[in-house]
mmCIF file with all atom_site columns, C-alpha atoms in Angstrom:
data_model
loop_
_atom_site.group_PDB
_atom_site.id
_atom_site.type_symbol
_atom_site.label_atom_id
_atom_site.label_alt_id
_atom_site.label_comp_id
_atom_site.label_asym_id
_atom_site.label_entity_id
_atom_site.label_seq_id
_atom_site.pdbx_PDB_ins_code
_atom_site.Cartn_x
_atom_site.Cartn_y
_atom_site.Cartn_z
_atom_site.occupancy
_atom_site.B_iso_or_equiv
_atom_site.pdbx_formal_charge
_atom_site.auth_seq_id
_atom_site.auth_comp_id
_atom_site.auth_asym_id
_atom_site.auth_atom_id
_atom_site.pdbx_PDB_model_num
ATOM 1   C CA . ALA A 1 1   ? -4.663  -8.978  14.801  1.00 92.00 ? 12  ALA A CA 1
ATOM 2   C CA . TRP A 1 2   ? -4.784  -6.834  17.963  1.00 94.00 ? 13  TRP A CA 1
ATOM 3   C CA . GLN A 1 3   ? -8.341  -7.791  18.913  1.00 93.00 ? 14  GLN A CA 1
ATOM 4   C CA . ILE A 1 4   ? -7.751  -11.509 18.310  1.00 93.00 ? 15  ILE A CA 1
ATOM 5   C CA . ALA A 1 5   ? -4.417  -11.534 20.132  1.00 96.00 ? 16  ALA A CA 1
ATOM 6   C CA . ARG A 1 6   ? -5.745  -9.732  23.199  1.00 94.00 ? 17  ARG A CA 1
ATOM 7   C CA . ARG A 1 7   ? -8.200  -12.610 23.590  1.00 95.00 ? 18  ARG A CA 1
ATOM 8   C CA . GLY A 1 8   ? -5.263  -15.019 23.915  1.00 96.00 ? 19  GLY A CA 1
ATOM 9   C CA . VAL A 1 9   ? -5.269  -16.374 20.368  1.00 95.00 ? 20  VAL A CA 1
ATOM 10  C CA . PRO A 1 10  ? -1.817  -16.583 18.731  1.00 96.00 ? 21  PRO A CA 1
ATOM 11  C CA . VAL A 1 11  ? -1.651  -14.559 15.497  1.00 95.00 ? 22  VAL A CA 1
ATOM 12  C CA . ASP A 1 12  ? 0.852   -14.535 12.643  1.00 94.00 ? 23  ASP A CA 1
ATOM 13  C CA . LEU A 1 13  ? 0.673   -11.059 11.096  1.00 94.00 ? 24  LEU A CA 1
ATOM 14  C CA . TYR A 1 14  ? 2.202   -10.881 7.612   1.00 92.00 ? 25  TYR A CA 1
ATOM 15  C CA . GLU A 1 15  ? 3.635   -7.413  6.930   1.00 92.00 ? 26  GLU A CA 1
ATOM 16  C CA . MET A 1 16  ? 5.501   -6.458  3.755   1.00 91.00 ? 27  MET A CA 1
ATOM 17  C CA . LYS A 1 17  ? 6.945   -3.248  5.186   1.00 91.00 ? 28  LYS A CA 1
ATOM 18  C CA . PRO A 1 18  ? 9.781   -2.363  5.486   1.00 89.00 ? 29  PRO A CA 1
ATOM 19  C CA . CYS A 1 19  ? 10.894  -4.968  2.896   1.00 89.00 ? 30  CYS A CA 1
ATOM 20  C CA . LEU A 1 20  ? 8.483   -3.641  0.259   1.00 87.00 ? 31  LEU A CA 1
ATOM 21  C CA . LYS A 1 21  ? 6.419   -0.466  -0.010  1.00 87.00 ? 32  LYS A CA 1
ATOM 22  C CA . THR A 1 22  ? 3.849   0.782   -2.488  1.00 82.00 ? 33  THR A CA 1
ATOM 23  C CA . PRO A 1 23  ? 4.587   4.122   -4.204  1.00 79.00 ? 34  PRO A CA 1
ATOM 24  C CA . ALA A 1 24  ? 2.331   5.930   -1.698  1.00 78.00 ? 35  ALA A CA 1
ATOM 25  C CA . GLN A 1 25  ? 4.180   4.639   1.376   1.00 84.00 ? 36  GLN A CA 1
ATOM 26  C CA . HIS A 1 26  ? 7.301   6.271   2.804   1.00 86.00 ? 37  HIS A CA 1
ATOM 27  C CA . LEU A 1 27  ? 7.588   5.064   6.420   1.00 90.00 ? 38  LEU A CA 1
ATOM 28  C CA . ASP A 1 28  ? 8.790   1.677   7.656   1.00 93.00 ? 39  ASP A CA 1
ATOM 29  C CA . THR A 1 29  ? 6.043   1.582   10.297  1.00 94.00 ? 40  THR A CA 1
ATOM 30  C CA . MET A 1 30  ? 2.608   -0.047  10.208  1.00 93.00 ? 41  MET A CA 1
ATOM 31  C CA . ALA A 1 31  ? -0.589  2.040   10.127  1.00 92.00 ? 42  ALA A CA 1
ATOM 32  C CA . GLU A 1 32  ? 0.996   4.716   7.939   1.00 91.00 ? 43  GLU A CA 1
ATOM 33  C CA . LEU A 1 33  ? -1.505  7.428   7.063   1.00 88.00 ? 44  LEU A CA 1
ATOM 34  C CA . VAL A 1 34  ? -0.721  8.365   3.466   1.00 82.00 ? 45  VAL A CA 1
ATOM 35  C CA . CYS A 1 35  ? -3.641  10.568  2.400   1.00 78.00 ? 46  CYS A CA 1
ATOM 36  C CA . SER A 1 36  ? -4.316  12.747  5.432   1.00 82.00 ? 47  SER A CA 1
ATOM 37  C CA . ASN A 1 37  ? -3.578  12.880  9.135   1.00 87.00 ? 48  ASN A CA 1
ATOM 38  C CA . SER A 1 38  ? -7.287  13.454  9.847   1.00 89.00 ? 49  SER A CA 1
ATOM 39  C CA . LEU A 1 39  ? -9.520  10.637  11.019  1.00 91.00 ? 50  LEU A CA 1
ATOM 40  C CA . ARG A 1 40  ? -12.488 12.958  10.405  1.00 90.00 ? 51  ARG A CA 1
ATOM 41  C CA . SER A 1 41  ? -15.043 14.119  12.954  1.00 89.00 ? 52  SER A CA 1
ATOM 42  C CA . ASP A 1 42  ? -14.777 13.209  16.617  1.00 89.00 ? 53  ASP A CA 1
ATOM 43  C CA . ARG A 1 43  ? -18.253 14.513  17.494  1.00 88.00 ? 54  ARG A CA 1
ATOM 44  C CA . LEU A 1 44  ? -20.881 12.128  18.837  1.00 90.00 ? 55  LEU A CA 1
ATOM 45  C CA . SER A 1 45  ? -23.523 13.910  16.747  1.00 91.00 ? 56  SER A CA 1
ATOM 46  C CA . ASN A 1 46  ? -22.518 12.054  13.572  1.00 91.00 ? 57  ASN A CA 1
ATOM 47  C CA . ALA A 1 47  ? -21.843 8.460   12.527  1.00 94.00 ? 58  ALA A CA 1
ATOM 48  C CA . VAL A 1 48  ? -18.073 8.913   12.174  1.00 92.00 ? 59  VAL A CA 1
ATOM 49  C CA . GLY A 1 49  ? -17.685 10.253  15.717  1.00 93.00 ? 60  GLY A CA 1
ATOM 50  C CA . LEU A 1 50  ? -20.062 7.651   17.141  1.00 95.00 ? 61  LEU A CA 1
ATOM 51  C CA . LEU A 1 51  ? -18.071 4.847   15.510  1.00 95.00 ? 62  LEU A CA 1
ATOM 52  C CA . LYS A 1 52  ? -14.900 6.186   17.147  1.00 95.00 ? 63  LYS A CA 1
ATOM 53  C CA . ALA A 1 53  ? -16.608 6.195   20.549  1.00 96.00 ? 64  ALA A CA 1
ATOM 54  C CA . GLU A 1 54  ? -17.666 2.566   20.057  1.00 96.00 ? 65  GLU A CA 1
ATOM 55  C CA . MET A 1 55  ? -14.121 1.608   18.996  1.00 96.00 ? 66  MET A CA 1
ATOM 56  C CA . ARG A 1 56  ? -12.746 3.225   22.165  1.00 96.00 ? 67  ARG A CA 1
ATOM 57  C CA . MET A 1 57  ? -15.166 1.139   24.249  1.00 96.00 ? 68  MET A CA 1
ATOM 58  C CA . LEU A 1 58  ? -13.759 -1.990  22.558  1.00 94.00 ? 69  LEU A CA 1
ATOM 59  C CA . ASP A 1 59  ? -10.154 -1.034  23.409  1.00 93.00 ? 70  ASP A CA 1
ATOM 60  C CA . SER A 1 60  ? -9.198  -0.239  19.816  1.00 96.00 ? 71  SER A CA 1
ATOM 61  C CA . LEU A 1 61  ? -5.439  0.083   19.448  1.00 97.00 ? 72  LEU A CA 1
ATOM 62  C CA . ILE A 1 62  ? -5.995  2.479   16.562  1.00 96.00 ? 73  ILE A CA 1
ATOM 63  C CA . MET A 1 63  ? -8.143  4.793   18.688  1.00 97.00 ? 74  MET A CA 1
ATOM 64  C CA . ARG A 1 64  ? -5.728  4.637   21.625  1.00 97.00 ? 75  ARG A CA 1
ATOM 65  C CA . ALA A 1 65  ? -2.831  5.567   19.329  1.00 98.00 ? 76  ALA A CA 1
ATOM 66  C CA . ALA A 1 66  ? -4.908  8.324   17.738  1.00 97.00 ? 77  ALA A CA 1
ATOM 67  C CA . ASP A 1 67  ? -5.917  9.800   21.094  1.00 97.00 ? 78  ASP A CA 1
ATOM 68  C CA . GLU A 1 68  ? -2.341  9.712   22.430  1.00 98.00 ? 79  GLU A CA 1
ATOM 69  C CA . ASN A 1 69  ? -0.997  11.340  19.255  1.00 98.00 ? 80  ASN A CA 1
ATOM 70  C CA . ALA A 1 70  ? -3.811  13.821  18.642  1.00 96.00 ? 81  ALA A CA 1
ATOM 71  C CA . VAL A 1 71  ? -3.028  17.297  17.340  1.00 92.00 ? 82  VAL A CA 1
ATOM 72  C CA . PRO A 1 72  ? -5.383  20.298  17.425  1.00 87.00 ? 83  PRO A CA 1
ATOM 73  C CA . ALA A 1 73  ? -7.999  20.042  14.654  1.00 86.00 ? 84  ALA A CA 1
ATOM 74  C CA . GLY A 1 74  ? -11.202 21.631  15.907  1.00 81.00 ? 85  GLY A CA 1
ATOM 75  C CA . GLY A 1 75  ? -14.001 19.034  15.918  1.00 82.00 ? 86  GLY A CA 1
ATOM 76  C CA . ALA A 1 76  ? -11.936 16.508  13.961  1.00 87.00 ? 87  ALA A CA 1
ATOM 77  C CA . LEU A 1 77  ? -9.517  13.906  15.267  1.00 93.00 ? 88  LEU A CA 1
ATOM 78  C CA . ALA A 1 78  ? -6.176  14.537  13.591  1.00 93.00 ? 89  ALA A CA 1
ATOM 79  C CA . VAL A 1 79  ? -2.914  12.909  14.601  1.00 96.00 ? 90  VAL A CA 1
ATOM 80  C CA . ASP A 1 80  ? 0.833   13.285  14.435  1.00 95.00 ? 91  ASP A CA 1
ATOM 81  C CA . ARG A 1 81  ? 1.170   10.690  11.664  1.00 92.00 ? 92  ARG A CA 1
ATOM 82  C CA . HIS A 1 82  ? 4.682   9.589   12.676  1.00 95.00 ? 93  HIS A CA 1
ATOM 83  C CA . GLY A 1 83  ? 3.862   9.165   16.376  1.00 97.00 ? 94  GLY A CA 1
ATOM 84  C CA . PHE A 1 84  ? 0.600   7.396   15.546  1.00 98.00 ? 95  PHE A CA 1
ATOM 85  C CA . ALA A 1 85  ? 2.256   4.852   13.219  1.00 96.00 ? 96  ALA A CA 1
ATOM 86  C CA . ARG A 1 86  ? 5.180   4.340   15.600  1.00 97.00 ? 97  ARG A CA 1
ATOM 87  C CA . MET A 1 87  ? 2.862   3.580   18.550  1.00 98.00 ? 98  MET A CA 1
ATOM 88  C CA . VAL A 1 88  ? 0.740   1.098   16.563  1.00 97.00 ? 99  VAL A CA 1
ATOM 89  C CA . THR A 1 89  ? 3.891   -0.654  15.322  1.00 97.00 ? 100 THR A CA 1
ATOM 90  C CA . GLU A 1 90  ? 5.462   -0.846  18.801  1.00 97.00 ? 101 GLU A CA 1
ATOM 91  C CA . GLN A 1 91  ? 2.272   -2.216  20.366  1.00 97.00 ? 102 GLN A CA 1
ATOM 92  C CA . ILE A 1 92  ? 1.809   -4.841  17.644  1.00 97.00 ? 103 ILE A CA 1
ATOM 93  C CA . ARG A 1 93  ? 5.459   -5.933  17.653  1.00 97.00 ? 104 ARG A CA 1
ATOM 94  C CA . SER A 1 94  ? 5.602   -6.199  21.466  1.00 97.00 ? 105 SER A CA 1
ATOM 95  C CA . HIS A 1 95  ? 2.359   -8.162  21.931  1.00 98.00 ? 106 HIS A CA 1
ATOM 96  C CA . PRO A 1 96  ? 3.179   -11.673 23.213  1.00 97.00 ? 107 PRO A CA 1
ATOM 97  C CA . HIS A 1 97  ? 0.507   -13.336 21.028  1.00 98.00 ? 108 HIS A CA 1
ATOM 98  C CA . ILE A 1 98  ? 1.456   -11.598 17.755  1.00 97.00 ? 109 ILE A CA 1
ATOM 99  C CA . THR A 1 99  ? 4.271   -12.840 15.550  1.00 97.00 ? 110 THR A CA 1
ATOM 100 C CA . VAL A 1 100 ? 5.079   -10.412 12.757  1.00 96.00 ? 111 VAL A CA 1
ATOM 101 C CA . VAL A 1 101 ? 6.154   -12.286 9.621   1.00 94.00 ? 112 VAL A CA 1
ATOM 102 C CA . PRO A 1 102 ? 8.126   -9.947  7.342   1.00 93.00 ? 113 PRO A CA 1
ATOM 103 C CA . GLY A 1 103 ? 7.819   -9.929  3.564   1.00 92.00 ? 114 GLY A CA 1
ATOM 104 C CA . GLU A 1 104 ? 5.286   -9.716  0.766   1.00 91.00 ? 115 GLU A CA 1
ATOM 105 C CA . VAL A 1 105 ? 2.384   -12.165 0.663   1.00 91.00 ? 116 VAL A CA 1
ATOM 106 C CA . THR A 1 106 ? 1.805   -13.490 -2.849  1.00 90.00 ? 117 THR A CA 1
ATOM 107 C CA . GLU A 1 107 ? -0.211  -16.620 -2.016  1.00 89.00 ? 118 GLU A CA 1
ATOM 108 C CA . ILE A 1 108 ? -3.019  -17.083 0.487   1.00 88.00 ? 119 ILE A CA 1
ATOM 109 C CA . PRO A 1 109 ? -1.727  -19.162 3.443   1.00 84.00 ? 120 PRO A CA 1
ATOM 110 C CA . GLU A 1 110 ? -3.524  -22.379 4.426   1.00 88.00 ? 121 GLU A CA 1
ATOM 111 C CA . GLY A 1 111 ? -5.803  -22.407 7.463   1.00 88.00 ? 122 GLY A CA 1
ATOM 112 C CA . GLU A 1 112 ? -7.864  -19.641 8.989   1.00 87.00 ? 123 GLU A CA 1
ATOM 113 C CA . VAL A 1 113 ? -6.862  -16.378 7.330   1.00 89.00 ? 124 VAL A CA 1
ATOM 114 C CA . VAL A 1 114 ? -8.093  -12.801 7.495   1.00 89.00 ? 125 VAL A CA 1
ATOM 115 C CA . ILE A 1 115 ? -6.992  -10.659 4.556   1.00 88.00 ? 126 ILE A CA 1
ATOM 116 C CA . ALA A 1 116 ? -7.060  -6.989  5.515   1.00 84.00 ? 127 ALA A CA 1
ATOM 117 C CA . SER A 1 117 ? -4.475  -5.449  3.225   1.00 81.00 ? 128 SER A CA 1
ATOM 118 C CA . GLY A 1 118 ? -6.421  -2.278  2.538   1.00 73.00 ? 129 GLY A CA 1
ATOM 119 C CA . PRO A 1 119 ? -6.125  -0.026  -0.500  1.00 71.00 ? 130 PRO A CA 1
ATOM 120 C CA . LEU A 1 120 ? -2.315  -0.249  -0.612  1.00 79.00 ? 131 LEU A CA 1
ATOM 121 C CA . THR A 1 121 ? -2.170  -3.939  -1.491  1.00 83.00 ? 132 THR A CA 1
ATOM 122 C CA . SER A 1 122 ? 0.930   -5.039  -3.391  1.00 85.00 ? 133 SER A CA 1
ATOM 123 C CA . ASP A 1 123 ? 0.423   -5.817  -7.074  1.00 84.00 ? 134 ASP A CA 1
ATOM 124 C CA . ALA A 1 124 ? 1.206   -9.521  -6.623  1.00 88.00 ? 135 ALA A CA 1
ATOM 125 C CA . LEU A 1 125 ? -1.372  -10.039 -3.851  1.00 88.00 ? 136 LEU A CA 1
ATOM 126 C CA . ALA A 1 126 ? -3.984  -7.961  -5.689  1.00 84.00 ? 137 ALA A CA 1
ATOM 127 C CA . GLU A 1 127 ? -3.500  -10.117 -8.811  1.00 85.00 ? 138 GLU A CA 1
ATOM 128 C CA . ARG A 1 128 ? -3.785  -13.312 -6.743  1.00 87.00 ? 139 ARG A CA 1
ATOM 129 C CA . LEU A 1 129 ? -6.992  -12.098 -5.091  1.00 86.00 ? 140 LEU A CA 1
ATOM 130 C CA . GLN A 1 130 ? -8.406  -11.082 -8.450  1.00 85.00 ? 141 GLN A CA 1
ATOM 131 C CA . SER A 1 131 ? -7.643  -14.545 -9.869  1.00 87.00 ? 142 SER A CA 1
ATOM 132 C CA . LEU A 1 132 ? -9.548  -16.121 -6.959  1.00 85.00 ? 143 LEU A CA 1
ATOM 133 C CA . LEU A 1 133 ? -12.457 -13.680 -6.895  1.00 84.00 ? 144 LEU A CA 1
ATOM 134 C CA . GLY A 1 134 ? -12.974 -13.192 -10.623 1.00 81.00 ? 145 GLY A CA 1
ATOM 135 C CA . ALA A 1 135 ? -11.829 -10.725 -13.240 1.00 69.00 ? 146 ALA A CA 1
ATOM 136 C CA . ASP A 1 136 ? -14.728 -8.342  -12.529 1.00 71.00 ? 147 ASP A CA 1
ATOM 137 C CA . THR A 1 137 ? -13.578 -7.766  -8.953  1.00 66.00 ? 148 THR A CA 1
ATOM 138 C CA . ALA A 1 138 ? -12.674 -4.102  -8.478  1.00 66.00 ? 149 ALA A CA 1
ATOM 139 C CA . LEU A 1 139 ? -9.569  -3.931  -6.311  1.00 64.00 ? 150 LEU A CA 1
ATOM 140 C CA . HIS A 1 140 ? -8.336  -0.502  -7.348  1.00 59.00 ? 151 HIS A CA 1
ATOM 141 C CA . PHE A 1 141 ? -8.337  2.609   -5.202  1.00 59.00 ? 152 PHE A CA 1
ATOM 142 C CA . TYR A 1 142 ? -7.807  6.193   -6.290  1.00 57.00 ? 153 TYR A CA 1
ATOM 143 C CA . ASP A 1 143 ? -6.997  8.984   -3.911  1.00 58.00 ? 154 ASP A CA 1
ATOM 144 C CA . ALA A 1 144 ? -4.595  11.844  -3.628  1.00 58.00 ? 155 ALA A CA 1
ATOM 145 C CA . ALA A 1 145 ? -1.779  12.116  -1.135  1.00 60.00 ? 156 ALA A CA 1
ATOM 146 C CA . ALA A 1 146 ? -2.277  15.341  0.797   1.00 64.00 ? 157 ALA A CA 1
ATOM 147 C CA . PRO A 1 147 ? 0.703   17.674  0.611   1.00 70.00 ? 158 PRO A CA 1
ATOM 148 C CA . LEU A 1 148 ? 2.646   18.146  3.825   1.00 74.00 ? 159 LEU A CA 1
ATOM 149 C CA . VAL A 1 149 ? 3.374   21.791  4.591   1.00 82.00 ? 160 VAL A CA 1
ATOM 150 C CA . THR A 1 150 ? 5.846   22.810  7.294   1.00 85.00 ? 161 THR A CA 1
ATOM 151 C CA . ALA A 1 151 ? 4.785   25.630  9.600   1.00 86.00 ? 162 ALA A CA 1
ATOM 152 C CA . GLU A 1 152 ? 7.940   27.663  8.955   1.00 91.00 ? 163 GLU A CA 1
ATOM 153 C CA . SER A 1 153 ? 7.156   27.731  5.215   1.00 93.00 ? 164 SER A CA 1
ATOM 154 C CA . VAL A 1 154 ? 3.906   29.656  5.772   1.00 93.00 ? 165 VAL A CA 1
ATOM 155 C CA . ASP A 1 155 ? 4.003   33.456  5.686   1.00 93.00 ? 166 ASP A CA 1
ATOM 156 C CA . MET A 1 156 ? 1.958   34.243  8.802   1.00 93.00 ? 167 MET A CA 1
ATOM 157 C CA . ASP A 1 157 ? 1.880   37.915  7.825   1.00 94.00 ? 168 ASP A CA 1
ATOM 158 C CA . LYS A 1 158 ? -0.624  36.825  5.187   1.00 93.00 ? 169 LYS A CA 1
ATOM 159 C CA . ALA A 1 159 ? -2.084  33.619  6.682   1.00 93.00 ? 170 ALA A CA 1
ATOM 160 C CA . TRP A 1 160 ? -4.207  33.366  9.825   1.00 91.00 ? 171 TRP A CA 1
ATOM 161 C CA . PHE A 1 161 ? -5.564  30.792  12.250  1.00 90.00 ? 172 PHE A CA 1
ATOM 162 C CA . GLY A 1 162 ? -9.269  29.983  12.140  1.00 87.00 ? 173 GLY A CA 1
ATOM 163 C CA . SER A 1 163 ? -11.715 27.250  13.081  1.00 83.00 ? 174 SER A CA 1
ATOM 164 C CA . ARG A 1 164 ? -13.175 24.846  10.579  1.00 76.00 ? 175 ARG A CA 1
ATOM 165 C CA . TYR A 1 165 ? -16.800 25.607  9.690   1.00 74.00 ? 176 TYR A CA 1
ATOM 166 C CA . ASP A 1 166 ? -16.763 28.265  12.456  1.00 75.00 ? 177 ASP A CA 1
ATOM 167 C CA . ARG A 1 167 ? -16.826 25.511  15.099  1.00 73.00 ? 178 ARG A CA 1
ATOM 168 C CA . GLY A 1 168 ? -14.352 24.781  17.834  1.00 71.00 ? 179 GLY A CA 1
ATOM 169 C CA . THR A 1 169 ? -10.965 26.376  18.309  1.00 79.00 ? 180 THR A CA 1
ATOM 170 C CA . ALA A 1 170 ? -8.844  28.159  15.731  1.00 83.00 ? 181 ALA A CA 1
ATOM 171 C CA . ASP A 1 171 ? -6.646  25.162  14.848  1.00 82.00 ? 182 ASP A CA 1
ATOM 172 C CA . TYR A 1 172 ? -6.467  25.569  11.059  1.00 85.00 ? 183 TYR A CA 1
ATOM 173 C CA . VAL A 1 173 ? -4.076  27.817  9.141   1.00 89.00 ? 184 VAL A CA 1
ATOM 174 C CA . ASN A 1 174 ? -5.875  29.693  6.373   1.00 90.00 ? 185 ASN A CA 1
ATOM 175 C CA . CYS A 1 175 ? -3.649  30.602  3.419   1.00 90.00 ? 186 CYS A CA 1
ATOM 176 C CA . PRO A 1 176 ? -5.335  33.198  1.189   1.00 92.00 ? 187 PRO A CA 1
ATOM 177 C CA . MET A 1 177 ? -4.657  33.717  -2.525  1.00 92.00 ? 188 MET A CA 1
ATOM 178 C CA . THR A 1 178 ? -4.865  36.812  -4.645  1.00 93.00 ? 189 THR A CA 1
ATOM 179 C CA . GLU A 1 179 ? -7.241  36.666  -7.605  1.00 96.00 ? 190 GLU A CA 1
ATOM 180 C CA . GLU A 1 180 ? -4.262  36.106  -9.916  1.00 96.00 ? 191 GLU A CA 1
ATOM 181 C CA . GLU A 1 181 ? -2.888  33.283  -7.720  1.00 94.00 ? 192 GLU A CA 1
ATOM 182 C CA . TYR A 1 182 ? -6.328  31.657  -7.583  1.00 95.00 ? 193 TYR A CA 1
ATOM 183 C CA . ASP A 1 183 ? -6.749  31.868  -11.370 1.00 96.00 ? 194 ASP A CA 1
ATOM 184 C CA . ALA A 1 184 ? -3.306  30.293  -11.889 1.00 96.00 ? 195 ALA A CA 1
ATOM 185 C CA . PHE A 1 185 ? -4.125  27.537  -9.363  1.00 93.00 ? 196 PHE A CA 1
ATOM 186 C CA . TRP A 1 186 ? -7.490  26.840  -11.047 1.00 94.00 ? 197 TRP A CA 1
ATOM 187 C CA . LYS A 1 187 ? -5.836  26.662  -14.480 1.00 95.00 ? 198 LYS A CA 1
ATOM 188 C CA . GLU A 1 188 ? -3.165  24.195  -13.271 1.00 94.00 ? 199 GLU A CA 1
ATOM 189 C CA . LEU A 1 189 ? -5.768  22.096  -11.461 1.00 90.00 ? 200 LEU A CA 1
ATOM 190 C CA . THR A 1 190 ? -8.135  21.849  -14.425 1.00 93.00 ? 201 THR A CA 1
ATOM 191 C CA . THR A 1 191 ? -5.398  21.050  -16.962 1.00 93.00 ? 202 THR A CA 1
ATOM 192 C CA . ALA A 1 192 ? -3.341  18.644  -14.817 1.00 90.00 ? 203 ALA A CA 1
ATOM 193 C CA . GLN A 1 193 ? -2.599  15.089  -15.897 1.00 86.00 ? 204 GLN A CA 1
ATOM 194 C CA . GLU A 1 194 ? -5.308  12.690  -14.708 1.00 81.00 ? 205 GLU A CA 1
ATOM 195 C CA . ALA A 1 195 ? -4.972  9.055   -13.669 1.00 71.00 ? 206 ALA A CA 1
ATOM 196 C CA . PRO A 1 196 ? -6.820  6.764   -16.065 1.00 70.00 ? 207 PRO A CA 1
ATOM 197 C CA . VAL A 1 197 ? -9.951  5.206   -14.556 1.00 66.00 ? 208 VAL A CA 1
ATOM 198 C CA . HIS A 1 198 ? -10.354 1.494   -15.304 1.00 56.00 ? 209 HIS A CA 1
ATOM 199 C CA . GLY A 1 199 ? -13.746 -0.132  -15.503 1.00 52.00 ? 210 GLY A CA 1
#
């Protein structure tokens, strides 16, 4: 929507939030990062970092918001997830060529349409797409929501700052476990309830 609109083309952007959210979403803003606040490596020596550099050259709103809301993360690009989502939402909603249409999309609109709903598509739209694309179309997505830990909850008498992979600055908090704590963690992890995999 951003790239089309900045070329002077009027865009209707259908957005179900804040009217409807999937179970993984908690914010009312667009571009909510639900799994992690890391956008992975920012180094030009790998494909992920190179792609980010190319997106910056193309005036990517996502990259601008990420850069303006970056938090220390060594060689990775991590963001303040609330500031990042807020900036994307404000920029989209204030663009003169973008009209945000609130509510869930359950049918594909007539005319030229780009469907970019991502892995957090509502059930109704996913079912509609599956009916159009065929029953064998895999539209599911499994991931885990990363836990959010507040800094004041970490016992810094035991934890310490370090770099990731011994590169860059010491931006990561390392939280050690005793052998007993590790064994208990491993037991809970290996006996936890699993999501059923379909197909």
